[in-house]
Structure formats: structure tokens, C-alpha cells
PDB file of N, CA and C in Angstrom:
ATOM      1  N   MET A   1     -69.954-190.156  43.506  1.00  0.00           N
ATOM      2  CA  MET A   1     -69.671-190.556  42.130  1.00  0.00           C
ATOM      3  C   MET A   1     -69.158-189.346  41.353  1.00  0.00           C
ATOM      4  N   ALA A   2     -68.044-189.487  40.697  1.00  0.00           N
ATOM      5  CA  ALA A   2     -67.443-188.395  39.926  1.00  0.00           C
ATOM      6  C   ALA A   2     -68.127-188.268  38.571  1.00  0.00           C
ATOM      7  N   PRO A   3     -68.157-187.048  38.011  1.00  0.00           N
ATOM      8  CA  PRO A   3     -68.803-186.840  36.719  1.00  0.00           C
ATOM      9  C   PRO A   3     -68.155-187.623  35.588  1.00  0.00           C
ATOM     10  N   LEU A   4     -66.842-187.776  35.602  1.00  0.00           N
ATOM     11  CA  LEU A   4     -66.126-188.563  34.604  1.00  0.00           C
ATOM     12  C   LEU A   4     -65.075-189.395  35.317  1.00  0.00           C
ATOM     13  N   PRO A   5     -64.712-190.531  34.751  1.00  0.00           N
ATOM     14  CA  PRO A   5     -63.616-191.300  35.350  1.00  0.00           C
ATOM     15  C   PRO A   5     -62.336-190.465  35.359  1.00  0.00           C
ATOM     16  N   GLY A   6     -61.546-190.639  36.380  1.00  0.00           N
ATOM     17  CA  GLY A   6     -60.281-189.938  36.447  1.00  0.00           C
ATOM     18  C   GLY A   6     -60.263-188.776  37.416  1.00  0.00           C
ATOM     19  N   ALA A   7     -61.390-188.431  38.027  1.00  0.00           N
ATOM     20  CA  ALA A   7     -61.421-187.308  38.962  1.00  0.00           C
ATOM     21  C   ALA A   7     -60.448-187.528  40.114  1.00  0.00           C
ATOM     22  N   GLU A   8     -60.323-188.770  40.535  1.00  0.00           N
ATOM     23  CA  GLU A   8     -59.428-189.071  41.657  1.00  0.00           C
ATOM     24  C   GLU A   8     -57.959-188.888  41.290  1.00  0.00           C
ATOM     25  N   LEU A   9     -57.641-188.810  40.002  1.00  0.00           N
ATOM     26  CA  LEU A   9     -56.261-188.642  39.553  1.00  0.00           C
ATOM     27  C   LEU A   9     -55.849-187.175  39.411  1.00  0.00           C
ATOM     28  N   VAL A  10     -56.822-186.270  39.496  1.00  0.00           N
ATOM     29  CA  VAL A  10     -56.526-184.846  39.314  1.00  0.00           C
ATOM     30  C   VAL A  10     -55.754-184.331  40.528  1.00  0.00           C
ATOM     31  N   GLN A  11     -54.526-183.878  40.292  1.00  0.00           N
ATOM     32  CA  GLN A  11     -53.669-183.367  41.360  1.00  0.00           C
ATOM     33  C   GLN A  11     -53.171-181.945  41.104  1.00  0.00           C
ATOM     34  N   ARG A  12     -53.078-181.555  39.836  1.00  0.00           N
ATOM     35  CA  ARG A  12     -52.526-180.257  39.474  1.00  0.00           C
ATOM     36  C   ARG A  12     -53.568-179.418  38.742  1.00  0.00           C
ATOM     37  N   PRO A  13     -53.399-178.087  38.778  1.00  0.00           N
ATOM     38  CA  PRO A  13     -54.381-177.207  38.126  1.00  0.00           C
ATOM     39  C   PRO A  13     -54.609-177.502  36.636  1.00  0.00           C
ATOM     40  N   LEU A  14     -53.549-177.791  35.888  1.00  0.00           N
ATOM     41  CA  LEU A  14     -53.733-178.081  34.460  1.00  0.00           C
ATOM     42  C   LEU A  14     -54.550-179.351  34.257  1.00  0.00           C
ATOM     43  N   GLN A  15     -54.348-180.350  35.100  1.00  0.00           N
ATOM     44  CA  GLN A  15     -55.150-181.574  35.025  1.00  0.00           C
ATOM     45  C   GLN A  15     -56.612-181.254  35.309  1.00  0.00           C
ATOM     46  N   LEU A  16     -56.848-180.405  36.296  1.00  0.00           N
ATOM     47  CA  LEU A  16     -58.222-180.007  36.623  1.00  0.00           C
ATOM     48  C   LEU A  16     -58.866-179.281  35.451  1.00  0.00           C
ATOM     49  N   TYR A  17     -58.122-178.362  34.851  1.00  0.00           N
ATOM     50  CA  TYR A  17     -58.637-177.594  33.717  1.00  0.00           C
ATOM     51  C   TYR A  17     -59.091-178.525  32.598  1.00  0.00           C
ATOM     52  N   ARG A  18     -58.235-179.460  32.234  1.00  0.00           N
ATOM     53  CA  ARG A  18     -58.578-180.410  31.165  1.00  0.00           C
ATOM     54  C   ARG A  18     -59.765-181.282  31.563  1.00  0.00           C
ATOM     55  N   TYR A  19     -59.768-181.731  32.803  1.00  0.00           N
ATOM     56  CA  TYR A  19     -60.857-182.567  33.305  1.00  0.00           C
ATOM     57  C   TYR A  19     -62.199-181.827  33.225  1.00  0.00           C
ATOM     58  N   LEU A  20     -62.214-180.569  33.671  1.00  0.00           N
ATOM     59  CA  LEU A  20     -63.457-179.802  33.653  1.00  0.00           C
ATOM     60  C   LEU A  20     -63.929-179.522  32.233  1.00  0.00           C
ATOM     61  N   LEU A  21     -62.994-179.277  31.312  1.00  0.00           N
ATOM     62  CA  LEU A  21     -63.403-179.075  29.920  1.00  0.00           C
ATOM     63  C   LEU A  21     -63.982-180.354  29.325  1.00  0.00           C
ATOM     64  N   ARG A  22     -63.439-181.514  29.718  1.00  0.00           N
ATOM     65  CA  ARG A  22     -64.027-182.785  29.257  1.00  0.00           C
ATOM     66  C   ARG A  22     -65.425-182.962  29.848  1.00  0.00           C
ATOM     67  N   CYS A  23     -65.617-182.541  31.091  1.00  0.00           N
ATOM     68  CA  CYS A  23     -66.958-182.597  31.691  1.00  0.00           C
ATOM     69  C   CYS A  23     -67.928-181.731  30.894  1.00  0.00           C
ATOM     70  N   CYS A  24     -67.474-180.562  30.467  1.00  0.00           N
ATOM     71  CA  CYS A  24     -68.333-179.657  29.691  1.00  0.00           C
ATOM     72  C   CYS A  24     -68.811-180.319  28.403  1.00  0.00           C
ATOM     73  N   GLN A  25     -67.973-181.147  27.809  1.00  0.00           N
ATOM     74  CA  GLN A  25     -68.358-181.832  26.570  1.00  0.00           C
ATOM     75  C   GLN A  25     -69.512-182.805  26.793  1.00  0.00           C
ATOM     76  N   GLN A  26     -69.741-183.207  28.028  1.00  0.00           N
ATOM     77  CA  GLN A  26     -70.818-184.147  28.344  1.00  0.00           C
ATOM     78  C   GLN A  26     -72.159-183.444  28.561  1.00  0.00           C
ATOM     79  N   LEU A  27     -72.164-182.124  28.625  1.00  0.00           N
ATOM     80  CA  LEU A  27     -73.397-181.378  28.856  1.00  0.00           C
ATOM     81  C   LEU A  27     -74.288-181.448  27.621  1.00  0.00           C
ATOM     82  N   PRO A  28     -75.614-181.357  27.814  1.00  0.00           N
ATOM     83  CA  PRO A  28     -76.542-181.696  26.732  1.00  0.00           C
ATOM     84  C   PRO A  28     -76.647-180.719  25.562  1.00  0.00           C
ATOM     85  N   THR A  29     -76.473-179.429  25.781  1.00  0.00           N
ATOM     86  CA  THR A  29     -76.642-178.494  24.661  1.00  0.00           C
ATOM     87  C   THR A  29     -75.393-177.638  24.497  1.00  0.00           C
ATOM     88  N   LYS A  30     -75.215-177.103  23.293  1.00  0.00           N
ATOM     89  CA  LYS A  30     -74.070-176.239  23.016  1.00  0.00           C
ATOM     90  C   LYS A  30     -74.079-175.007  23.921  1.00  0.00           C
ATOM     91  N   GLY A  31     -75.253-174.461  24.164  1.00  0.00           N
ATOM     92  CA  GLY A  31     -75.358-173.272  25.015  1.00  0.00           C
ATOM     93  C   GLY A  31     -74.856-173.527  26.425  1.00  0.00           C
ATOM     94  N   ILE A  32     -75.272-174.653  26.998  1.00  0.00           N
ATOM     95  CA  ILE A  32     -74.813-175.004  28.344  1.00  0.00           C
ATOM     96  C   ILE A  32     -73.321-175.292  28.324  1.00  0.00           C
ATOM     97  N   GLN A  33     -72.854-175.992  27.295  1.00  0.00           N
ATOM     98  CA  GLN A  33     -71.423-176.300  27.184  1.00  0.00           C
ATOM     99  C   GLN A  33     -70.601-175.010  27.139  1.00  0.00           C
ATOM    100  N   GLN A  34     -71.010-174.075  26.307  1.00  0.00           N
ATOM    101  CA  GLN A  34     -70.268-172.824  26.167  1.00  0.00           C
ATOM    102  C   GLN A  34     -70.275-172.027  27.469  1.00  0.00           C
ATOM    103  N   HIS A  35     -71.419-172.003  28.142  1.00  0.00           N
ATOM    104  CA  HIS A  35     -71.524-171.279  29.409  1.00  0.00           C
ATOM    105  C   HIS A  35     -70.527-171.818  30.426  1.00  0.00           C
ATOM    106  N   TYR A  36     -70.497-173.126  30.606  1.00  0.00           N
ATOM    107  CA  TYR A  36     -69.619-173.707  31.616  1.00  0.00           C
ATOM    108  C   TYR A  36     -68.148-173.694  31.195  1.00  0.00           C
ATOM    109  N   LYS A  37     -67.858-173.793  29.904  1.00  0.00           N
ATOM    110  CA  LYS A  37     -66.464-173.642  29.449  1.00  0.00           C
ATOM    111  C   LYS A  37     -65.965-172.240  29.773  1.00  0.00           C
ATOM    112  N   HIS A  38     -66.812-171.256  29.544  1.00  0.00           N
ATOM    113  CA  HIS A  38     -66.446-169.875  29.873  1.00  0.00           C
ATOM    114  C   HIS A  38     -66.222-169.736  31.384  1.00  0.00           C
ATOM    115  N   ALA A  39     -67.106-170.338  32.186  1.00  0.00           N
ATOM    116  CA  ALA A  39     -66.964-170.264  33.643  1.00  0.00           C
ATOM    117  C   ALA A  39     -65.667-170.925  34.106  1.00  0.00           C
ATOM    118  N   VAL A  40     -65.301-172.050  33.499  1.00  0.00           N
ATOM    119  CA  VAL A  40     -64.056-172.740  33.849  1.00  0.00           C
ATOM    120  C   VAL A  40     -62.868-171.830  33.524  1.00  0.00           C
ATOM    121  N   ARG A  41     -62.863-171.251  32.343  1.00  0.00           N
ATOM    122  CA  ARG A  41     -61.753-170.376  31.949  1.00  0.00           C
ATOM    123  C   ARG A  41     -61.631-169.170  32.883  1.00  0.00           C
ATOM    124  N   GLN A  42     -62.761-168.556  33.199  1.00  0.00           N
ATOM    125  CA  GLN A  42     -62.756-167.397  34.094  1.00  0.00           C
ATOM    126  C   GLN A  42     -62.213-167.768  35.469  1.00  0.00           C
ATOM    127  N   SER A  43     -62.626-168.902  35.975  1.00  0.00           N
ATOM    128  CA  SER A  43     -62.170-169.344  37.287  1.00  0.00           C
ATOM    129  C   SER A  43     -60.657-169.557  37.291  1.00  0.00           C
ATOM    130  N   PHE A  44     -60.143-170.122  36.222  1.00  0.00           N
ATOM    131  CA  PHE A  44     -58.703-170.327  36.146  1.00  0.00           C
ATOM    132  C   PHE A  44     -57.959-169.002  36.086  1.00  0.00           C
ATOM    133  N   ARG A  45     -58.517-168.032  35.405  1.00  0.00           N
ATOM    134  CA  ARG A  45     -57.876-166.713  35.366  1.00  0.00           C
ATOM    135  C   ARG A  45     -57.858-166.077  36.755  1.00  0.00           C
ATOM    136  N   VAL A  46     -58.973-166.187  37.464  1.00  0.00           N
ATOM    137  CA  VAL A  46     -59.086-165.602  38.795  1.00  0.00           C
ATOM    138  C   VAL A  46     -58.075-166.220  39.760  1.00  0.00           C
ATOM    139  N   HIS A  47     -57.861-167.526  39.652  1.00  0.00           N
ATOM    140  CA  HIS A  47     -56.990-168.234  40.589  1.00  0.00           C
ATOM    141  C   HIS A  47     -55.576-168.460  40.056  1.00  0.00           C
ATOM    142  N   SER A  48     -55.221-167.844  38.955  1.00  0.00           N
ATOM    143  CA  SER A  48     -53.922-168.117  38.332  1.00  0.00           C
ATOM    144  C   SER A  48     -52.729-167.725  39.193  1.00  0.00           C
ATOM    145  N   ASP A  49     -52.915-166.796  40.108  1.00  0.00           N
ATOM    146  CA  ASP A  49     -51.799-166.370  40.944  1.00  0.00           C
ATOM    147  C   ASP A  49     -51.728-167.119  42.282  1.00  0.00           C
ATOM    148  N   GLU A  50     -52.582-168.099  42.471  1.00  0.00           N
ATOM    149  CA  GLU A  50     -52.583-168.875  43.716  1.00  0.00           C
ATOM    150  C   GLU A  50     -51.320-169.738  43.782  1.00  0.00           C
ATOM    151  N   ASP A  51     -50.583-169.625  44.887  1.00  0.00           N
ATOM    152  CA  ASP A  51     -49.358-170.412  45.015  1.00  0.00           C
ATOM    153  C   ASP A  51     -49.319-171.264  46.291  1.00  0.00           C
ATOM    154  N   ASN A  52     -50.348-171.211  47.088  1.00  0.00           N
ATOM    155  CA  ASN A  52     -50.424-172.010  48.302  1.00  0.00           C
ATOM    156  C   ASN A  52     -50.910-173.420  47.932  1.00  0.00           C
ATOM    157  N   PRO A  53     -50.059-174.454  48.087  1.00  0.00           N
ATOM    158  CA  PRO A  53     -50.445-175.812  47.681  1.00  0.00           C
ATOM    159  C   PRO A  53     -51.706-176.328  48.384  1.00  0.00           C
ATOM    160  N   GLU A  54     -51.879-175.963  49.644  1.00  0.00           N
ATOM    161  CA  GLU A  54     -53.080-176.403  50.369  1.00  0.00           C
ATOM    162  C   GLU A  54     -54.334-175.773  49.771  1.00  0.00           C
ATOM    163  N   ARG A  55     -54.262-174.482  49.484  1.00  0.00           N
ATOM    164  CA  ARG A  55     -55.399-173.781  48.873  1.00  0.00           C
ATOM    165  C   ARG A  55     -55.691-174.333  47.474  1.00  0.00           C
ATOM    166  N   ILE A  56     -54.657-174.640  46.718  1.00  0.00           N
ATOM    167  CA  ILE A  56     -54.845-175.209  45.380  1.00  0.00           C
ATOM    168  C   ILE A  56     -55.591-176.536  45.479  1.00  0.00           C
ATOM    169  N   GLN A  57     -55.234-177.373  46.443  1.00  0.00           N
ATOM    170  CA  GLN A  57     -55.933-178.652  46.624  1.00  0.00           C
ATOM    171  C   GLN A  57     -57.386-178.439  47.032  1.00  0.00           C
ATOM    172  N   GLN A  58     -57.651-177.416  47.853  1.00  0.00           N
ATOM    173  CA  GLN A  58     -59.036-177.083  48.222  1.00  0.00           C
ATOM    174  C   GLN A  58     -59.837-176.681  46.991  1.00  0.00           C
ATOM    175  N   ILE A  59     -59.236-175.866  46.139  1.00  0.00           N
ATOM    176  CA  ILE A  59     -59.912-175.407  44.920  1.00  0.00           C
ATOM    177  C   ILE A  59     -60.201-176.599  44.009  1.00  0.00           C
ATOM    178  N   ILE A  60     -59.232-177.495  43.850  1.00  0.00           N
ATOM    179  CA  ILE A  60     -59.414-178.678  43.008  1.00  0.00           C
ATOM    180  C   ILE A  60     -60.553-179.536  43.541  1.00  0.00           C
ATOM    181  N   LYS A  61     -60.543-179.781  44.844  1.00  0.00           N
ATOM    182  CA  LYS A  61     -61.589-180.616  45.462  1.00  0.00           C
ATOM    183  C   LYS A  61     -62.975-179.994  45.256  1.00  0.00           C
ATOM    184  N   ARG A  62     -63.085-178.693  45.480  1.00  0.00           N
ATOM    185  CA  ARG A  62     -64.370-178.009  45.338  1.00  0.00           C
ATOM    186  C   ARG A  62     -64.838-178.001  43.877  1.00  0.00           C
ATOM    187  N   ALA A  63     -63.916-177.797  42.944  1.00  0.00           N
ATOM    188  CA  ALA A  63     -64.286-177.769  41.527  1.00  0.00           C
ATOM    189  C   ALA A  63     -64.819-179.125  41.080  1.00  0.00           C
ATOM    190  N   ILE A  64     -64.207-180.208  41.546  1.00  0.00           N
ATOM    191  CA  ILE A  64     -64.681-181.546  41.191  1.00  0.00           C
ATOM    192  C   ILE A  64     -66.049-181.808  41.815  1.00  0.00           C
ATOM    193  N   GLU A  65     -66.235-181.385  43.066  1.00  0.00           N
ATOM    194  CA  GLU A  65     -67.541-181.541  43.719  1.00  0.00           C
ATOM    195  C   GLU A  65     -68.614-180.762  42.967  1.00  0.00           C
ATOM    196  N   ASP A  66     -68.298-179.540  42.552  1.00  0.00           N
ATOM    197  CA  ASP A  66     -69.265-178.728  41.801  1.00  0.00           C
ATOM    198  C   ASP A  66     -69.608-179.365  40.458  1.00  0.00           C
ATOM    199  N   ALA A  67     -68.590-179.886  39.764  1.00  0.00           N
ATOM    200  CA  ALA A  67     -68.834-180.560  38.483  1.00  0.00           C
ATOM    201  C   ALA A  67     -69.713-181.788  38.696  1.00  0.00           C
ATOM    202  N   ASP A  68     -69.458-182.522  39.759  1.00  0.00           N
ATOM    203  CA  ASP A  68     -70.256-183.700  40.095  1.00  0.00           C
ATOM    204  C   ASP A  68     -71.716-183.302  40.325  1.00  0.00           C
ATOM    205  N   TRP A  69     -71.926-182.227  41.057  1.00  0.00           N
ATOM    206  CA  TRP A  69     -73.287-181.766  41.347  1.00  0.00           C
ATOM    207  C   TRP A  69     -74.021-181.400  40.051  1.00  0.00           C
ATOM    208  N   ILE A  70     -73.344-180.665  39.174  1.00  0.00           N
ATOM    209  CA  ILE A  70     -73.965-180.251  37.912  1.00  0.00           C
ATOM    210  C   ILE A  70     -74.303-181.470  37.050  1.00  0.00           C
ATOM    211  N   MET A  71     -73.358-182.395  36.925  1.00  0.00           N
ATOM    212  CA  MET A  71     -73.586-183.580  36.094  1.00  0.00           C
ATOM    213  C   MET A  71     -74.715-184.437  36.660  1.00  0.00           C
ATOM    214  N   ASN A  72     -74.761-184.609  37.979  1.00  0.00           N
ATOM    215  CA  ASN A  72     -75.844-185.387  38.590  1.00  0.00           C
ATOM    216  C   ASN A  72     -77.182-184.694  38.418  1.00  0.00           C
ATOM    217  N   LYS A  73     -77.225-183.383  38.528  1.00  0.00           N
ATOM    218  CA  LYS A  73     -78.466-182.640  38.342  1.00  0.00           C
ATOM    219  C   LYS A  73     -78.985-182.840  36.915  1.00  0.00           C
ATOM    220  N   LEU A  74     -78.083-182.829  35.940  1.00  0.00           N
ATOM    221  CA  LEU A  74     -78.487-183.005  34.552  1.00  0.00           C
ATOM    222  C   LEU A  74     -79.035-184.404  34.292  1.00  0.00           C
ATOM    223  N   ARG A  75     -78.544-185.386  35.009  1.00  0.00           N
ATOM    224  CA  ARG A  75     -79.034-186.756  34.815  1.00  0.00           C
ATOM    225  C   ARG A  75     -80.466-186.919  35.293  1.00  0.00           C
ATOM    226  N   MET A  76     -80.922-186.019  36.179  1.00  0.00           N
ATOM    227  CA  MET A  76     -82.239-186.170  36.795  1.00  0.00           C
ATOM    228  C   MET A  76     -83.339-185.350  36.136  1.00  0.00           C
ATOM    229  N   VAL A  77     -82.984-184.399  35.263  1.00  0.00           N
ATOM    230  CA  VAL A  77     -84.013-183.531  34.690  1.00  0.00           C
ATOM    231  C   VAL A  77     -83.941-183.528  33.167  1.00  0.00           C
ATOM    232  N   PRO A  78     -85.074-183.278  32.496  1.00  0.00           N
ATOM    233  CA  PRO A  78     -85.068-183.176  31.034  1.00  0.00           C
ATOM    234  C   PRO A  78     -84.194-182.012  30.565  1.00  0.00           C
ATOM    235  N   VAL A  79     -83.728-182.072  29.326  1.00  0.00           N
ATOM    236  CA  VAL A  79     -82.814-181.077  28.766  1.00  0.00           C
ATOM    237  C   VAL A  79     -83.393-179.665  28.860  1.00  0.00           C
ATOM    238  N   GLU A  80     -84.657-179.468  28.512  1.00  0.00           N
ATOM    239  CA  GLU A  80     -85.251-178.133  28.525  1.00  0.00           C
ATOM    240  C   GLU A  80     -85.247-177.550  29.935  1.00  0.00           C
ATOM    241  N   GLU A  81     -85.582-178.374  30.909  1.00  0.00           N
ATOM    242  CA  GLU A  81     -85.607-177.912  32.291  1.00  0.00           C
ATOM    243  C   GLU A  81     -84.185-177.651  32.790  1.00  0.00           C
ATOM    244  N   ALA A  82     -83.246-178.502  32.405  1.00  0.00           N
ATOM    245  CA  ALA A  82     -81.842-178.323  32.819  1.00  0.00           C
ATOM    246  C   ALA A  82     -81.304-177.011  32.277  1.00  0.00           C
ATOM    247  N   THR A  83     -81.648-176.693  31.044  1.00  0.00           N
ATOM    248  CA  THR A  83     -81.170-175.449  30.440  1.00  0.00           C
ATOM    249  C   THR A  83     -81.640-174.252  31.234  1.00  0.00           C
ATOM    250  N   SER A  84     -82.911-174.260  31.626  1.00  0.00           N
ATOM    251  CA  SER A  84     -83.435-173.113  32.376  1.00  0.00           C
ATOM    252  C   SER A  84     -82.884-173.062  33.790  1.00  0.00           C
ATOM    253  N   GLN A  85     -82.541-174.203  34.383  1.00  0.00           N
ATOM    254  CA  GLN A  85     -82.028-174.220  35.749  1.00  0.00           C
ATOM    255  C   GLN A  85     -80.543-173.927  35.835  1.00  0.00           C
ATOM    256  N   LEU A  86     -79.766-174.329  34.836  1.00  0.00           N
ATOM    257  CA  LEU A  86     -78.321-174.221  34.926  1.00  0.00           C
ATOM    258  C   LEU A  86     -77.738-172.971  34.290  1.00  0.00           C
ATOM    259  N   LEU A  87     -78.474-172.338  33.404  1.00  0.00           N
ATOM    260  CA  LEU A  87     -77.978-171.116  32.788  1.00  0.00           C
ATOM    261  C   LEU A  87     -78.670-169.919  33.425  1.00  0.00           C
ATOM    262  N   PRO A  88     -77.933-168.863  33.718  1.00  0.00           N
ATOM    263  CA  PRO A  88     -78.581-167.661  34.252  1.00  0.00           C
ATOM    264  C   PRO A  88     -79.474-167.049  33.187  1.00  0.00           C
ATOM    265  N   SER A  89     -80.566-166.450  33.615  1.00  0.00           N
ATOM    266  CA  SER A  89     -81.467-165.837  32.642  1.00  0.00           C
ATOM    267  C   SER A  89     -80.812-164.615  32.031  1.00  0.00           C
ATOM    268  N   SER A  90     -81.016-164.427  30.742  1.00  0.00           N
ATOM    269  CA  SER A  90     -80.392-163.301  30.037  1.00  0.00           C
ATOM    270  C   SER A  90     -81.161-162.001  30.251  1.00  0.00           C
ATOM    271  N   GLY A  91     -82.326-162.078  30.854  1.00  0.00           N
ATOM    272  CA  GLY A  91     -83.128-160.889  31.074  1.00  0.00           C
ATOM    273  C   GLY A  91     -82.757-160.126  32.325  1.00  0.00           C
ATOM    274  N   SER A  92     -81.839-160.653  33.143  1.00  0.00           N
ATOM    275  CA  SER A  92     -81.484-159.988  34.401  1.00  0.00           C
ATOM    276  C   SER A  92     -80.469-158.918  34.211  1.00  0.00           C
TER     277      SER A  92
END
């Protein structure tokens, strides 16, 4: 099950970027939303020079699977517990 409808339509990096940002809007708290929006942006910067179409499709598939895992995990746990599990501790 995909985190949002339309995951099966994602074919290009810009579509993935928009899709992942829409997924972030579904997260329960502003802190979690900001954390994952930052992670999405960073990932796109890291992979911006990728030009191998096969590798790009692998990245898209993995990003959707990861978003699915995060969204499903959030559906199973209370907000307070999700916050502590999904955000890295600031004391490290």
C-alpha cells in the first residue's frame, strides 16, 4: 500500500520530489514534517547529478518504499511515540 495515491504514477525525479513533499504534509507534527522535508531536499541534492535511467528508477522505487514504511509506522503508534522513534535524538 502506497503512502498516498499516485505513487504508481511517479516516473521522473521531479514527480518523486513533489510526491514525497506531499507525504511529508501527512506527518503528524510540524517537527517531523520539517525533518523529513529537509531529508527529502538533501537527498535530491546528493543525487542531482545522477544520469543513469536505471539507477534513477531504483532511487525512485526505494524512496517510495521508504515513504510507505514511515507512513505505515506512523499509523500504528501514538504521535508522542512516533516522534521519538522517527526523529534522531538531538542529544547525540
